[in-house]
Coordinates of C-alpha atoms in Angstrom, one line a residue:
Chain A
X1 CA -14.2 23.6 0.2
X2 CA -12.2 26.7 0.7
X3 CA -10.6 29.2 -1.6
X4 CA -6.9 28.5 -2.1
X5 CA -6.0 32.1 -1.6
X6 CA -8.3 33.6 1.0
X7 CA -9.8 30.5 2.6
X8 CA -13.3 32.0 1.9
X9 CA -16.1 29.9 0.6
X10 CA -15.1 28.3 -2.7
X11 CA -17.2 29.0 -5.8
X12 CA -15.3 26.6 -8.1
X13 CA -13.3 23.5 -7.6
X14 CA -10.5 22.7 -10.2
X15 CA -9.2 19.2 -9.6
X16 CA -6.8 19.6 -12.6
X17 CA -5.1 22.4 -10.7
X18 CA -5.6 20.8 -7.3
X19 CA -7.3 24.0 -6.2
X20 CA -10.6 25.7 -5.4
X21 CA -11.3 29.4 -5.5
X22 CA -13.8 32.0 -4.4
X23 CA -15.2 34.2 -7.2
X24 CA -12.7 37.0 -6.8
X25 CA -9.6 34.7 -6.8
X26 CA -10.9 32.5 -9.5
X27 CA -11.3 35.5 -11.7
X28 CA -7.7 36.5 -11.0
X29 CA -6.5 32.9 -11.5
X30 CA -8.2 32.5 -14.8
X31 CA -6.9 35.8 -16.2
X32 CA -3.4 35.0 -15.0
X33 CA -3.5 31.6 -16.6
X34 CA -4.4 33.1 -20.0
X35 CA -1.9 35.9 -19.6
X36 CA 0.7 33.3 -19.1
X37 CA -0.3 31.3 -22.1
X38 CA -0.3 34.5 -24.3
X39 CA 3.2 35.2 -23.1
X40 CA 4.4 31.6 -23.4
X41 CA 3.3 31.2 -26.9
X42 CA 3.9 34.8 -27.9
X43 CA 0.4 35.4 -29.0
X44 CA 0.2 39.2 -28.8
X45 CA 2.3 42.2 -28.1
X46 CA 1.3 44.1 -25.0
X47 CA -1.8 46.2 -25.7
X48 CA -1.9 44.7 -29.3
X49 CA -4.9 44.8 -31.6
X50 CA -6.9 41.6 -32.0
X51 CA -9.9 40.5 -33.9
X52 CA -11.9 37.9 -31.9
X53 CA -14.1 35.6 -34.0
X54 CA -17.4 35.6 -32.1
X55 CA -20.0 32.8 -32.6
X56 CA -22.3 33.8 -29.8
X57 CA -21.1 30.7 -27.8
X58 CA -19.5 31.0 -24.4
X59 CA -16.0 30.1 -25.6
X60 CA -15.7 33.0 -28.0
X61 CA -17.4 35.5 -25.7
X62 CA -15.1 34.5 -22.9
X63 CA -12.1 34.9 -25.2
X64 CA -13.2 38.4 -26.1
X65 CA -13.8 39.4 -22.4
X66 CA -10.5 38.1 -21.2
X67 CA -8.5 39.8 -23.9
X68 CA -10.4 43.0 -23.3
X69 CA -9.7 42.8 -19.6
X70 CA -6.0 42.0 -20.2
X71 CA -5.7 45.4 -22.0
X72 CA -5.7 44.3 -25.6
X73 CA -7.6 46.3 -28.2
X74 CA -10.4 43.9 -29.0
X75 CA -12.8 44.0 -31.9
X76 CA -15.4 41.3 -32.3
X77 CA -16.3 39.8 -35.7
X78 CA -19.5 37.9 -36.1
X79 CA -20.1 36.1 -39.4
X80 CA -23.8 35.9 -39.9
X81 CA -24.3 32.6 -41.8
X82 CA -28.0 33.2 -42.6
X83 CA -29.2 30.1 -40.8
X84 CA -32.8 30.9 -39.8
X85 CA -33.7 27.3 -38.8
X86 CA -34.1 27.2 -35.0
X87 CA -33.4 30.9 -35.1
X88 CA -29.7 29.9 -35.1
X89 CA -28.0 32.9 -36.8
X90 CA -30.3 35.6 -35.5
X91 CA -30.0 34.4 -31.9
X92 CA -26.2 34.0 -32.2
X93 CA -25.9 37.5 -33.5
X94 CA -28.0 38.9 -30.7
X95 CA -25.9 37.2 -28.1
X96 CA -22.8 38.8 -29.6
X97 CA -24.5 42.2 -29.9
X98 CA -25.6 42.1 -26.3
X99 CA -22.2 41.0 -25.0
X100 CA -20.4 43.7 -27.0
X101 CA -22.8 46.4 -25.8
X102 CA -22.4 45.4 -22.1
X103 CA -18.6 45.2 -22.3
X104 CA -17.9 48.0 -24.6
X105 CA -16.3 45.9 -27.3
X106 CA -16.8 47.1 -30.9
X107 CA -18.5 44.5 -33.1
X108 CA -18.4 44.0 -36.8
X109 CA -21.1 41.9 -38.3
X110 CA -20.3 40.3 -41.7
X111 CA -23.5 38.9 -43.1
X112 CA -23.3 36.4 -46.0
X113 CA -26.8 37.3 -47.0
X114 CA -26.1 41.0 -47.1
X115 CA -22.8 40.5 -49.0
X116 CA -23.8 37.7 -51.4
X117 CA -27.6 37.5 -51.3
X118 CA -27.6 34.0 -49.8
X119 CA -26.5 32.1 -46.8
X120 CA -25.3 28.7 -45.7
X121 CA -28.8 27.0 -46.2
X122 CA -28.8 28.0 -49.8
X123 CA -25.3 26.5 -50.3
X124 CA -26.2 23.4 -48.3
X125 CA -28.7 22.4 -51.0
X126 CA -25.8 22.2 -53.5
X127 CA -23.0 20.8 -51.4
X128 CA -23.2 17.7 -49.2
X129 CA -20.2 18.5 -47.0
X130 CA -21.7 21.7 -45.7
X131 CA -19.8 21.8 -42.4
X132 CA -16.5 21.8 -44.3
X133 CA -17.7 24.6 -46.6
X134 CA -19.0 26.6 -43.7
X135 CA -15.5 26.3 -42.1
X136 CA -13.9 27.4 -45.3
X137 CA -16.3 30.3 -45.5
X138 CA -15.8 31.5 -41.9
X139 CA -12.0 31.1 -42.1
X140 CA -11.8 33.1 -45.3
X141 CA -14.0 36.0 -44.0
X142 CA -12.1 36.1 -40.7
X143 CA -8.7 36.0 -42.3
X144 CA -9.6 38.6 -44.9
X145 CA -11.1 40.9 -42.3
X146 CA -8.1 40.6 -39.9
X147 CA -5.7 41.4 -42.7
X148 CA -7.9 44.3 -43.9
X149 CA -8.0 46.0 -40.5
X150 CA -4.3 45.3 -39.9
X151 CA -4.8 43.7 -36.5
X152 CA -1.9 41.8 -34.8
X153 CA -3.9 38.5 -34.8
X154 CA -7.2 36.7 -35.1
X155 CA -8.3 35.0 -31.9
X156 CA -10.7 32.0 -31.8
X157 CA -12.3 30.5 -28.8
X158 CA -10.9 27.0 -29.1
X159 CA -10.6 25.4 -25.7
X160 CA -8.3 22.8 -24.2
X161 CA -11.0 20.3 -24.8
X162 CA -11.2 21.2 -28.5
X163 CA -7.4 21.2 -28.9
X164 CA -6.9 17.9 -27.0
X165 CA -9.7 16.1 -28.8
X166 CA -8.4 17.3 -32.2
X167 CA -4.9 16.2 -31.2
X168 CA -6.2 12.8 -30.1
X169 CA -8.1 12.4 -33.4
X170 CA -5.0 13.4 -35.4
X171 CA -2.8 11.0 -33.5
X172 CA -5.2 8.1 -33.9
X173 CA -4.7 8.5 -37.7
X174 CA -1.2 10.0 -37.6
X175 CA -2.3 12.9 -39.7
X176 CA 1.0 14.7 -40.0
X177 CA -0.4 17.8 -41.7
X178 CA -2.7 18.6 -38.8
X179 CA -0.2 17.3 -36.2
X180 CA 2.2 20.0 -37.4
X181 CA -0.4 22.7 -37.1
X182 CA -2.2 22.0 -33.8
X183 CA -0.4 24.7 -31.8
X184 CA -2.1 27.6 -30.0
X185 CA -0.4 30.0 -32.4
X186 CA -0.1 29.9 -36.2
X187 CA 2.3 32.6 -37.3
X188 CA 1.4 35.2 -39.9
X189 CA 2.4 34.5 -43.4
X190 CA 2.0 36.3 -46.7
X191 CA -1.8 36.5 -47.1
X192 CA -2.5 34.8 -43.8
X193 CA -3.2 36.6 -40.5
X194 CA -1.6 35.3 -37.3
X195 CA -4.1 32.9 -35.6
X196 CA -4.2 32.6 -31.9
X197 CA -6.2 30.4 -29.4
X198 CA -5.9 32.1 -26.0
X199 CA -8.1 29.5 -24.3
X200 CA -6.1 26.5 -25.6
X201 CA -5.0 25.5 -22.1
X202 CA -8.3 26.2 -20.4
X203 CA -10.7 23.4 -19.8
X204 CA -14.4 23.7 -20.5
X205 CA -15.3 23.6 -16.8
X206 CA -13.1 26.6 -16.1
X207 CA -14.5 28.5 -19.0
X208 CA -18.0 27.7 -17.9
X209 CA -17.3 29.0 -14.4
X210 CA -15.8 32.2 -15.8
X211 CA -18.8 32.7 -18.1
X212 CA -21.2 32.2 -15.2
X213 CA -19.1 34.5 -13.0
X214 CA -19.4 37.4 -15.5
X215 CA -23.0 36.6 -16.4
X216 CA -22.1 36.0 -20.0
X217 CA -25.2 34.9 -21.8
X218 CA -24.2 32.7 -24.8
X219 CA -26.6 31.7 -27.5
X220 CA -28.6 28.6 -26.7
X221 CA -29.6 27.7 -30.2
X222 CA -27.7 24.9 -31.8
X223 CA -26.6 24.8 -35.4
X224 CA -29.1 22.5 -37.3
X225 CA -26.2 21.1 -39.4
X226 CA -23.1 19.5 -37.9
X227 CA -23.5 16.9 -35.2
X228 CA -19.8 16.1 -35.3
X229 CA -20.4 12.9 -33.4
X230 CA -16.9 11.6 -33.7
X231 CA -15.3 14.7 -32.3
X232 CA -17.7 14.6 -29.3
X233 CA -16.7 11.0 -28.8
X234 CA -13.0 11.9 -28.5
X235 CA -13.9 14.7 -26.1
X236 CA -16.0 12.4 -23.9
X237 CA -13.2 9.8 -23.9
X238 CA -10.7 12.3 -22.7
X239 CA -13.1 13.6 -20.1
X240 CA -13.6 10.1 -18.8
X241 CA -9.8 9.8 -18.4
X242 CA -9.5 13.3 -16.9
X243 CA -12.1 12.3 -14.2
X244 CA -9.7 9.6 -13.0
X245 CA -6.5 11.6 -13.6
X246 CA -7.1 15.3 -13.1
X247 CA -4.8 17.4 -15.3
X248 CA -4.4 14.7 -17.9
X249 CA -6.0 16.7 -20.8
X250 CA -3.7 19.7 -20.1
X251 CA -0.6 17.6 -19.7
X252 CA -1.5 15.8 -23.0
X253 CA -2.0 19.0 -25.0
X254 CA 0.7 21.1 -23.3
X255 CA 3.2 18.2 -23.8
X256 CA 2.3 18.2 -27.4
X257 CA 3.0 21.9 -27.8
X258 CA 6.6 21.1 -26.7
X259 CA 6.9 18.2 -29.2
X260 CA 4.9 19.6 -32.2
X261 CA 8.2 20.3 -34.1
X262 CA 8.6 16.5 -34.5
X263 CA 5.7 16.5 -36.9
X264 CA 7.0 19.1 -39.3
X265 CA 6.3 17.7 -42.6
X266 CA 9.1 16.7 -44.9
X267 CA 6.8 16.6 -47.9
X268 CA 6.2 20.0 -49.5
X269 CA 2.6 21.2 -49.2
X270 CA 0.8 22.0 -52.4
X271 CA 2.1 25.2 -53.8
X272 CA -0.1 28.2 -53.2
X273 CA -1.3 30.5 -56.0
X274 CA -3.0 33.9 -55.7
X275 CA -6.8 33.8 -56.2
X276 CA -7.5 36.1 -59.1
X277 CA -10.7 37.2 -57.5
X278 CA -9.9 38.0 -53.8
X279 CA -6.1 38.2 -54.2
X280 CA -5.4 35.9 -51.2
X281 CA -3.2 32.8 -51.4
X282 CA -5.1 29.6 -52.1
X283 CA -4.5 26.1 -53.6
X284 CA -6.5 27.1 -56.6
X285 CA -7.6 30.2 -58.4
X286 CA -10.4 31.2 -58.0
X287 CA -10.3 30.0 -54.4
X288 CA -13.1 27.9 -52.9
X289 CA -14.6 30.9 -51.2
X290 CA -14.8 32.9 -54.3
X291 CA -16.1 30.0 -56.3
X292 CA -18.9 29.4 -53.8
X293 CA -19.9 32.9 -52.8
X294 CA -18.8 35.0 -55.8
X295 CA -19.7 32.5 -58.4
X296 CA -16.2 32.8 -59.8
X297 CA -15.1 30.2 -62.3
Chain B
X1 CA -22.6 -14.3 -42.1
X2 CA -20.5 -16.1 -44.7
X3 CA -16.8 -16.9 -45.0
X4 CA -15.0 -14.3 -47.2
X5 CA -13.1 -17.1 -49.0
X6 CA -15.4 -20.1 -49.4
X7 CA -18.9 -18.6 -48.5
X8 CA -19.3 -21.4 -45.9
X9 CA -20.7 -20.7 -42.5
X10 CA -18.6 -18.1 -40.7
X11 CA -17.0 -18.9 -37.4
X12 CA -15.6 -15.4 -36.7
X13 CA -16.5 -11.9 -37.8
X14 CA -13.7 -9.4 -38.0
X15 CA -15.1 -5.9 -38.4
X16 CA -11.6 -4.4 -38.4
X17 CA -10.8 -6.3 -41.5
X18 CA -14.4 -6.0 -42.9
X19 CA -14.4 -9.8 -43.2
X20 CA -15.8 -13.0 -41.7
X21 CA -14.2 -16.5 -42.0
X22 CA -14.9 -20.2 -41.6
X23 CA -12.5 -22.0 -39.2
X24 CA -10.2 -23.2 -42.0
X25 CA -9.9 -19.8 -43.7
X26 CA -9.6 -17.9 -40.5
X27 CA -6.7 -20.1 -39.5
X28 CA -5.0 -19.3 -42.8
X29 CA -5.8 -15.6 -42.6
X30 CA -4.4 -15.3 -39.0
X31 CA -1.2 -17.1 -39.9
X32 CA -0.8 -15.0 -43.0
X33 CA -1.3 -11.8 -41.1
X34 CA 1.5 -12.7 -38.7
X35 CA 3.8 -14.0 -41.4
X36 CA 3.4 -10.6 -43.0
X37 CA 4.1 -8.7 -39.8
X38 CA 7.3 -10.8 -39.2
X39 CA 8.4 -9.9 -42.7
X40 CA 7.5 -6.3 -42.6
X41 CA 9.3 -5.6 -39.3
X42 CA 12.1 -8.1 -40.1
X43 CA 11.5 -10.1 -36.9
X44 CA 13.1 -13.4 -37.8
X45 CA 15.1 -15.0 -40.6
X46 CA 13.2 -18.0 -42.3
X47 CA 13.3 -21.0 -40.0
X48 CA 15.1 -19.0 -37.3
X49 CA 15.4 -19.9 -33.6
X50 CA 13.2 -18.1 -31.2
X51 CA 12.6 -18.2 -27.5
X52 CA 9.0 -17.5 -26.7
X53 CA 8.3 -16.1 -23.2
X54 CA 5.3 -18.2 -22.0
X55 CA 3.1 -17.0 -19.1
X56 CA 0.4 -19.6 -19.5
X57 CA -2.0 -16.9 -20.9
X58 CA -3.5 -17.2 -24.3
X59 CA -1.4 -14.5 -25.9
X60 CA 1.9 -16.1 -25.3
X61 CA 0.6 -19.6 -26.1
X62 CA -0.8 -18.4 -29.4
X63 CA 2.5 -16.7 -30.1
X64 CA 4.3 -20.0 -29.6
X65 CA 1.9 -21.9 -31.7
X66 CA 1.9 -19.5 -34.6
X67 CA 5.7 -19.3 -34.8
X68 CA 5.9 -23.1 -34.5
X69 CA 3.4 -23.5 -37.4
X70 CA 5.2 -20.9 -39.5
X71 CA 8.3 -23.1 -39.4
X72 CA 10.5 -21.4 -36.8
X73 CA 12.4 -23.3 -34.2
X74 CA 10.5 -22.4 -31.1
X75 CA 11.5 -23.0 -27.5
X76 CA 9.2 -22.0 -24.7
X77 CA 10.5 -20.3 -21.6
X78 CA 8.4 -20.2 -18.4
X79 CA 9.6 -18.1 -15.5
X80 CA 8.1 -19.6 -12.4
X81 CA 7.6 -16.7 -10.0
X82 CA 6.7 -18.8 -7.0
X83 CA 3.3 -17.2 -6.5
X84 CA 1.3 -19.9 -4.7
X85 CA -1.7 -17.6 -3.8
X86 CA -4.7 -18.6 -6.0
X87 CA -2.5 -21.4 -7.3
X88 CA -1.2 -18.7 -9.8
X89 CA 2.3 -20.0 -10.6
X90 CA 1.6 -23.7 -10.5
X91 CA -1.5 -23.4 -12.7
X92 CA 0.4 -21.1 -15.1
X93 CA 3.2 -23.6 -15.3
X94 CA 0.8 -26.5 -15.9
X95 CA -0.9 -24.6 -18.7
X96 CA 2.5 -24.1 -20.4
X97 CA 3.5 -27.7 -19.9
X98 CA 0.3 -29.1 -21.3
X99 CA 0.5 -26.8 -24.3
X100 CA 4.1 -27.7 -25.1
X101 CA 3.4 -31.4 -24.7
X102 CA 0.4 -31.2 -27.1
X103 CA 2.3 -29.2 -29.7
X104 CA 5.7 -30.7 -29.4
X105 CA 7.4 -27.4 -28.3
X106 CA 10.4 -27.8 -26.0
X107 CA 9.9 -25.9 -22.7
X108 CA 12.4 -24.6 -20.3
X109 CA 11.2 -23.7 -16.8
X110 CA 13.2 -21.2 -14.9
X111 CA 12.1 -21.3 -11.3
X112 CA 13.0 -18.4 -9.0
X113 CA 12.5 -20.6 -6.0
X114 CA 14.8 -23.3 -7.3
X115 CA 17.4 -20.8 -8.4
X116 CA 17.4 -18.4 -5.4
X117 CA 15.4 -20.1 -2.7
X118 CA 12.6 -17.5 -2.8
X119 CA 10.0 -16.2 -5.1
X120 CA 8.1 -13.0 -5.8
X121 CA 5.9 -13.1 -2.7
X122 CA 9.1 -13.1 -0.5
X123 CA 10.4 -10.0 -2.4
X124 CA 7.0 -8.3 -2.3
X125 CA 7.2 -8.0 1.4
X126 CA 10.3 -5.8 1.0
X127 CA 9.4 -3.8 -2.0
X128 CA 6.2 -1.8 -2.5
X129 CA 6.4 -1.6 -6.3
X130 CA 6.4 -5.3 -6.8
X131 CA 5.0 -5.3 -10.4
X132 CA 7.9 -3.2 -11.6
X133 CA 10.4 -5.5 -9.9
X134 CA 8.6 -8.6 -11.3
X135 CA 8.9 -7.0 -14.7
X136 CA 12.6 -6.4 -14.2
X137 CA 13.0 -10.0 -13.0
X138 CA 11.3 -11.6 -16.0
X139 CA 13.0 -9.4 -18.5
X140 CA 16.4 -10.2 -17.0
X141 CA 15.8 -13.9 -17.0
X142 CA 14.4 -14.0 -20.5
X143 CA 17.1 -11.8 -21.9
X144 CA 19.9 -13.8 -20.2
X145 CA 18.4 -17.1 -21.4
X146 CA 17.9 -16.0 -25.0
X147 CA 21.5 -14.8 -25.1
X148 CA 22.8 -18.0 -23.5
X149 CA 21.1 -20.3 -26.0
X150 CA 22.0 -18.1 -28.9
X151 CA 18.5 -17.8 -30.4
X152 CA 17.8 -15.2 -33.0
X153 CA 15.2 -13.4 -30.9
X154 CA 13.0 -13.4 -27.8
X155 CA 9.3 -13.3 -28.6
X156 CA 6.6 -12.0 -26.2
X157 CA 2.8 -12.2 -26.6
X158 CA 2.1 -8.5 -26.6
X159 CA -1.1 -7.9 -28.6
X160 CA -2.3 -5.0 -30.7
X161 CA -4.4 -4.0 -27.6
X162 CA -1.3 -4.0 -25.4
X163 CA 0.7 -2.0 -27.9
X164 CA -2.0 0.5 -28.7
X165 CA -2.9 1.1 -25.0
X166 CA 0.8 1.6 -24.1
X167 CA 1.2 3.9 -27.1
X168 CA -1.9 5.9 -26.0
X169 CA -0.5 6.1 -22.4
X170 CA 2.9 7.3 -23.6
X171 CA 1.3 9.9 -25.9
X172 CA -0.9 11.2 -23.1
X173 CA 2.3 12.1 -21.2
X174 CA 4.6 12.5 -24.2
X175 CA 7.1 10.0 -22.7
X176 CA 9.7 10.2 -25.4
X177 CA 11.8 7.3 -24.0
X178 CA 8.9 4.9 -24.4
X179 CA 7.6 6.5 -27.6
X180 CA 11.0 5.7 -29.2
X181 CA 10.8 2.1 -28.1
X182 CA 7.2 1.1 -28.8
X183 CA 8.0 -0.8 -32.0
X184 CA 7.2 -4.5 -32.6
X185 CA 11.0 -5.1 -32.9
X186 CA 13.8 -4.0 -30.7
X187 CA 17.1 -4.8 -32.4
X188 CA 19.8 -6.8 -30.7
X189 CA 22.5 -4.8 -29.0
X190 CA 25.6 -5.8 -27.0
X191 CA 24.2 -7.7 -24.0
X192 CA 20.6 -7.4 -25.2
X193 CA 18.8 -10.1 -27.2
X194 CA 16.6 -9.0 -30.1
X195 CA 13.0 -8.6 -28.8
X196 CA 10.0 -9.3 -31.1
X197 CA 6.2 -9.0 -30.7
X198 CA 4.7 -11.1 -33.4
X199 CA 1.1 -10.4 -32.3
X200 CA 1.6 -6.6 -32.2
X201 CA -0.9 -6.1 -35.1
X202 CA -3.4 -8.7 -33.9
X203 CA -6.4 -7.6 -31.8
X204 CA -7.5 -9.6 -28.8
X205 CA -10.7 -10.8 -30.4
X206 CA -8.7 -12.4 -33.3
X207 CA -6.3 -14.0 -30.8
X208 CA -9.2 -15.3 -28.7
X209 CA -10.7 -16.9 -31.8
X210 CA -7.5 -18.5 -32.8
X211 CA -6.9 -19.8 -29.3
X212 CA -10.4 -21.3 -29.3
X213 CA -10.0 -22.8 -32.7
X214 CA -6.9 -24.7 -31.6
X215 CA -8.3 -25.6 -28.2
X216 CA -5.6 -23.8 -26.4
X217 CA -6.3 -23.9 -22.7
X218 CA -4.7 -20.9 -21.0
X219 CA -4.4 -20.6 -17.3
X220 CA -7.5 -19.1 -15.7
X221 CA -5.8 -18.0 -12.4
X222 CA -5.0 -14.3 -12.2
X223 CA -2.0 -12.8 -10.5
X224 CA -2.9 -11.7 -7.0
X225 CA -0.7 -8.6 -7.4
X226 CA -1.0 -6.0 -10.2
X227 CA -4.5 -4.8 -11.1
X228 CA -3.0 -2.2 -13.5
X229 CA -6.3 -0.3 -13.5
X230 CA -4.9 2.6 -15.6
X231 CA -3.7 0.4 -18.4
X232 CA -7.1 -1.4 -18.5
X233 CA -8.8 1.9 -18.7
X234 CA -6.8 2.9 -21.8
X235 CA -7.6 -0.5 -23.4
X236 CA -11.3 -0.1 -22.8
X237 CA -11.3 3.5 -24.1
X238 CA -9.7 2.3 -27.3
X239 CA -12.1 -0.6 -27.6
X240 CA -15.0 1.9 -27.2
X241 CA -13.6 3.8 -30.1
X242 CA -12.9 0.7 -32.1
X243 CA -16.5 -0.3 -31.7
X244 CA -17.6 2.8 -33.6
X245 CA -14.7 2.8 -36.1
X246 CA -13.5 -0.8 -36.8
X247 CA -9.8 -0.9 -37.6
X248 CA -9.0 2.2 -35.5
X249 CA -6.7 0.5 -33.1
X250 CA -4.7 -1.1 -35.8
X251 CA -4.4 2.1 -37.9
X252 CA -3.3 3.9 -34.7
X253 CA -0.6 1.5 -33.8
X254 CA 0.5 0.7 -37.3
X255 CA 0.6 4.4 -38.2
X256 CA 2.8 4.9 -35.2
X257 CA 5.3 2.2 -36.3
X258 CA 5.8 4.4 -39.5
X259 CA 6.4 7.5 -37.4
X260 CA 8.3 6.2 -34.4
X261 CA 11.6 7.6 -35.7
X262 CA 10.2 11.0 -34.9
X263 CA 10.6 10.2 -31.2
X264 CA 14.2 9.3 -31.3
X265 CA 15.6 10.9 -28.3
X266 CA 18.1 13.7 -28.7
X267 CA 19.2 13.4 -25.0
X268 CA 21.7 10.7 -24.3
X269 CA 20.3 7.8 -22.3
X270 CA 22.1 7.0 -19.0
X271 CA 25.4 5.3 -19.9
X272 CA 25.4 1.6 -19.4
X273 CA 27.9 -0.3 -17.3
X274 CA 28.6 -4.0 -17.0
X275 CA 27.1 -5.7 -14.0
X276 CA 30.0 -7.2 -12.0
X277 CA 27.8 -10.1 -11.0
X278 CA 25.9 -11.2 -14.2
X279 CA 28.1 -9.5 -16.7
X280 CA 25.1 -8.0 -18.6
X281 CA 24.8 -4.2 -19.4
X282 CA 22.8 -2.3 -16.8
X283 CA 22.5 1.3 -15.5
X284 CA 24.2 0.2 -12.2
X285 CA 26.5 -2.5 -11.0
X286 CA 25.4 -4.7 -9.5
X287 CA 22.2 -4.6 -11.6
X288 CA 18.8 -4.5 -10.0
X289 CA 18.2 -8.2 -10.7
X290 CA 21.4 -9.3 -9.0
X291 CA 20.8 -7.0 -6.1
X292 CA 17.3 -8.4 -5.5
X293 CA 17.9 -12.1 -6.3
X294 CA 21.6 -12.6 -5.7
X295 CA 21.8 -10.2 -2.7
X296 CA 24.7 -8.5 -4.5
X297 CA 25.8 -5.2 -3.1

């Protein structure tokens, strides 16, 4: 297998792109792909400021590295959930710290335990749907922080596999609300930072290769909550189909981004109010975040 | 396992409906389901006339039997493709003849060989995409026949599995043309008979149970052309998911029928002309059917 560009020994084969690359030209290819997606979906202005939500996993670290190398002003944000079981939060935090030190990316650590005197495990005892609440928590912190520092956008490490699996799940149940919002960009609105997903067109195998190439060392610990079996099933089904029809996942998701306007909801979404505690828009006041973490009532 | 209605011994278990039934109550349930779909999608007027496209397979025979029992005036139409390999066409024809004799359904046999002096195998030598041409051929004959006898609609035996797999395939590539047309009913238009799919919400396992219950003996021979591997893959993927989430296929397809209007194409379809040979609307004159079978040029 030869590199498409220089005919040197290939380091990665990408059937979805009908191509193989040596390390150097894969690096250039991968960056170019993401630069193109950023431009196509108008994610960031040239040299813009972006907060990258870092979890310690390879996807978010690759997102940060790519944006950094493409010349954006990157700041990492790690939300320390205080999950000590399996060393999950400490190990994740360390992976982010090491990555940011190596690549010269500033890192802000937001610790739930430091801010509120308790973490996710303390909350998990009271709430059965802890993964949903953890999601609410992280989104709130990341949004609030991005607004506070005035960055152009908040970037998350969602991959093509994530986006395609979510799209598939939402189509299976025709969930119009999520079908309207599955794009790689959610524009800024009053009280909501712009959200971008620079890896939305990049498949896991490409991201894994890029992480290996740059010796990114993601956290190996796995969250003790959240198996998300259903979501994994959708991913594996799409990978089964991708195996037989390389490029299928990307065509599916990219095709959707051209058609997402068809799912614009006619029904009004619940009106937003301003949370009396944090001042951000929410469906209720106090918002869920302030009720959980700030004991607001 | 007990019958949901009478608590007698169950003969079939339907996880998608969270129910099990004895033979008698399954029969009633199955008929009621289809009567409801016919009403919901306005397929036929009470007691209306319907041509059922019979292939000799269980799906089309079940379609005919159900419509017959629901009080519609059913006429079977078998298109004899002249495929002698594996005894395919003769055995299929025999299955239709036996079924129609047992159930008192009139049957019209349209033989390509009798009409045109050749069948699909003769054409297959000249055309590589024989399955597509066979589809064109059958659709033309069935449409022309339904218009000629003035029936209210042409019914085909497409099942929930067929409809859901096609929907999945069309969503994977965002094929707007087919996404706009995947409904259980296509209304009549000038030169086009109304097309209905009474089994569009019935899963294969239900249809198999109904066929067994009524001792329907479908043809066992398989067409020597047409493996349709891709389509089978989509079916098996959906069945995998259905296994874990009973009712998923139906929710997926039924949900789509509520949303299909979103895929209405903005782009004009190619204008139709009248075929100078058969007089029916087509994209070209002579139409593909008349070019192939009537040697029209």
